[in-house]
Amino acid sequence: MANEVTEAKRTAAKDDATTVDELRQMVRTFVAQREWKSYHDPKSLAMSIAIEAAELMEHFQWLTTEQSRELLEDEERRWQVEDELADVFIYVLSFANAVGTELSEIVRRKIARNQHRFPVEKVIGKLGDADDKTSSKNQES
């Protein structure tokens, strides 16, 4: 695994040099080469996103906030966490490819909606709904 970490660092691309479309095409090509398109239906991909997100969460289960930060200081553990995060993101890209969703459009739309729902002057430094400062259950990502 250490060799994979070194190789990944050596060939790393940066977010500011890679477009969402390039990543979608990489995933689309990967899926097509393996003839997996028939398995990439909305239900299966949504389940896969949840499963991979749970695998990401496993790394932090039972840790304190501070311990979760410290875990990421260990290069091997960080690589494992990033590997799970990549799995989640790859399935998100696969889902978008399968259903024809424009990710940039839906993220911008959601951020605009959340800006309206959570105005800075009402929620700054607080979790929860703009009208209910004591509850965090209504907060959306």
Tab-separated table of C-alpha atoms in Angstrom:
chain	number	residue	atom	x	y	z
A	1	MET	CA	0.000	0.000	0.000
A	2	ALA	CA	2.881	2.395	0.684
A	3	ASN	CA	3.949	2.127	-2.974
A	4	GLU	CA	0.406	3.075	-4.025
A	5	VAL	CA	0.555	6.146	-1.779
A	6	THR	CA	3.907	7.209	-3.254
A	7	GLU	CA	2.659	6.628	-6.810
A	8	ALA	CA	-0.527	8.566	-6.146
A	9	LYS	CA	1.435	11.531	-4.814
A	10	ARG	CA	3.817	11.479	-7.772
A	11	THR	CA	1.020	11.526	-10.343
A	12	ALA	CA	-1.441	13.657	-8.380
A	13	ALA	CA	-3.683	16.028	-10.274
A	14	LYS	CA	-4.881	19.197	-8.645
A	15	ASP	CA	-8.516	20.265	-8.333
A	16	ASP	CA	-7.819	23.593	-10.016
A	17	ALA	CA	-6.458	21.791	-13.077
A	18	THR	CA	-9.146	19.108	-13.478
A	19	THR	CA	-12.727	19.739	-14.538
A	20	VAL	CA	-15.800	17.860	-13.338
A	21	ASP	CA	-16.342	16.848	-16.958
A	22	GLU	CA	-12.859	15.291	-17.130
A	23	LEU	CA	-13.570	13.243	-14.012
A	24	ARG	CA	-16.974	12.192	-15.344
A	25	GLN	CA	-15.354	11.080	-18.588
A	26	MET	CA	-12.702	9.088	-16.706
A	27	VAL	CA	-15.441	7.268	-14.787
A	28	ARG	CA	-17.559	6.825	-17.936
A	29	THR	CA	-14.588	5.277	-19.764
A	30	PHE	CA	-13.703	3.023	-16.812
A	31	VAL	CA	-17.287	1.724	-16.638
A	32	ALA	CA	-17.576	1.270	-20.415
A	33	GLN	CA	-14.298	-0.638	-20.716
A	34	ARG	CA	-15.579	-3.165	-18.158
A	35	GLU	CA	-19.080	-3.294	-19.673
A	36	TRP	CA	-20.641	-2.357	-16.331
A	37	LYS	CA	-23.205	0.132	-17.671
A	38	SER	CA	-26.053	-2.366	-17.222
A	39	TYR	CA	-25.290	-2.426	-13.487
A	40	HIS	CA	-25.325	1.349	-13.171
A	41	ASP	CA	-28.994	1.987	-12.491
A	42	PRO	CA	-30.130	4.717	-10.065
A	43	LYS	CA	-31.049	2.284	-7.257
A	44	SER	CA	-27.771	0.376	-7.359
A	45	LEU	CA	-25.673	3.524	-7.595
A	46	ALA	CA	-27.556	5.249	-4.755
A	47	MET	CA	-27.005	2.172	-2.598
A	48	SER	CA	-23.327	2.108	-3.560
A	49	ILE	CA	-22.936	5.765	-2.533
A	50	ALA	CA	-24.439	4.952	0.882
A	51	ILE	CA	-22.300	1.837	1.318
A	52	GLU	CA	-19.087	3.666	0.470
A	53	ALA	CA	-20.069	6.585	2.724
A	54	ALA	CA	-20.503	4.079	5.559
A	55	GLU	CA	-17.031	2.698	4.846
A	56	LEU	CA	-15.703	6.259	5.095
A	57	MET	CA	-17.495	6.732	8.420
A	58	GLU	CA	-16.008	3.517	9.815
A	59	HIS	CA	-12.603	5.191	10.005
A	60	PHE	CA	-13.981	7.733	12.477
A	61	GLN	CA	-16.423	5.599	14.432
A	62	TRP	CA	-15.983	6.014	18.191
A	63	LEU	CA	-13.311	8.704	17.807
A	64	THR	CA	-13.519	12.127	19.365
A	65	THR	CA	-13.360	15.165	17.119
A	66	GLU	CA	-9.719	15.656	18.047
A	67	GLN	CA	-8.875	11.986	17.436
A	68	SER	CA	-10.506	12.182	14.010
A	69	ARG	CA	-8.205	15.072	13.105
A	70	GLU	CA	-5.174	13.250	14.474
A	71	LEU	CA	-6.048	10.146	12.449
A	72	LEU	CA	-5.573	12.157	9.263
A	73	GLU	CA	-2.051	13.124	10.274
A	74	ASP	CA	-0.965	9.507	9.769
A	75	GLU	CA	-0.093	9.156	6.063
A	76	GLU	CA	-1.312	5.558	5.700
A	77	ARG	CA	-4.603	6.190	7.515
A	78	ARG	CA	-5.149	9.397	5.542
A	79	TRP	CA	-4.639	7.467	2.303
A	80	GLN	CA	-7.237	4.902	3.438
A	81	VAL	CA	-9.744	7.653	4.246
A	82	GLU	CA	-9.073	9.397	0.929
A	83	ASP	CA	-9.527	6.080	-0.867
A	84	GLU	CA	-13.011	5.741	0.638
A	85	LEU	CA	-13.810	9.374	-0.178
A	86	ALA	CA	-12.776	8.691	-3.773
A	87	ASP	CA	-15.130	5.701	-3.872
A	88	VAL	CA	-18.023	7.912	-2.754
A	89	PHE	CA	-17.172	10.564	-5.333
A	90	ILE	CA	-16.734	8.034	-8.141
A	91	TYR	CA	-20.188	6.628	-7.420
A	92	VAL	CA	-21.615	10.171	-7.340
A	93	LEU	CA	-20.058	10.790	-10.761
A	94	SER	CA	-21.381	7.429	-11.970
A	95	PHE	CA	-24.871	8.313	-10.732
A	96	ALA	CA	-24.730	11.663	-12.536
A	97	ASN	CA	-23.548	9.917	-15.700
A	98	ALA	CA	-26.287	7.281	-15.489
A	99	VAL	CA	-29.151	9.745	-15.020
A	100	GLY	CA	-27.799	12.677	-17.052
A	101	THR	CA	-27.517	15.140	-14.194
A	102	GLU	CA	-25.382	18.251	-14.574
A	103	LEU	CA	-23.459	18.340	-11.288
A	104	SER	CA	-22.349	21.954	-11.596
A	105	GLU	CA	-25.934	23.024	-12.152
A	106	ILE	CA	-27.398	21.103	-9.214
A	107	VAL	CA	-24.635	22.162	-6.803
A	108	ARG	CA	-25.096	25.820	-7.751
A	109	ARG	CA	-28.872	25.442	-7.386
A	110	LYS	CA	-28.534	23.812	-3.970
A	111	ILE	CA	-26.061	26.426	-2.704
A	112	ALA	CA	-28.431	29.201	-3.878
A	113	ARG	CA	-31.324	27.495	-2.070
A	114	ASN	CA	-29.256	27.086	1.105
A	115	GLN	CA	-28.128	30.731	0.946
A	116	HIS	CA	-31.795	31.685	1.054
A	117	ARG	CA	-32.675	29.135	3.759
A	118	PHE	CA	-29.670	29.971	5.930
A	119	PRO	CA	-28.909	33.698	5.627
A	120	VAL	CA	-25.529	34.557	7.125
A	121	GLU	CA	-26.951	37.200	9.438
A	122	LYS	CA	-29.321	34.663	11.043
A	123	VAL	CA	-27.187	31.533	11.299
A	124	ILE	CA	-23.562	32.596	11.501
A	125	GLY	CA	-21.793	30.306	13.948
A	126	LYS	CA	-24.961	28.306	14.688
A	127	LEU	CA	-26.260	24.954	13.502
A	128	GLY	CA	-29.866	24.545	12.507
A	129	ASP	CA	-32.656	26.313	10.729
A	130	ALA	CA	-32.577	30.093	10.470
A	131	ASP	CA	-35.804	30.201	12.511
A	132	ASP	CA	-34.733	27.583	15.085
A	133	LYS	CA	-31.249	28.271	16.457
A	134	THR	CA	-31.401	25.351	18.908
A	135	SER	CA	-31.896	22.514	16.443
A	136	SER	CA	-29.343	20.975	14.115
A	137	LYS	CA	-31.689	18.351	12.661
A	138	ASN	CA	-32.967	20.738	9.990
A	139	GLN	CA	-29.569	21.708	8.626
A	140	GLU	CA	-28.900	20.629	5.043
A	141	SER	CA	-25.542	20.106	3.412
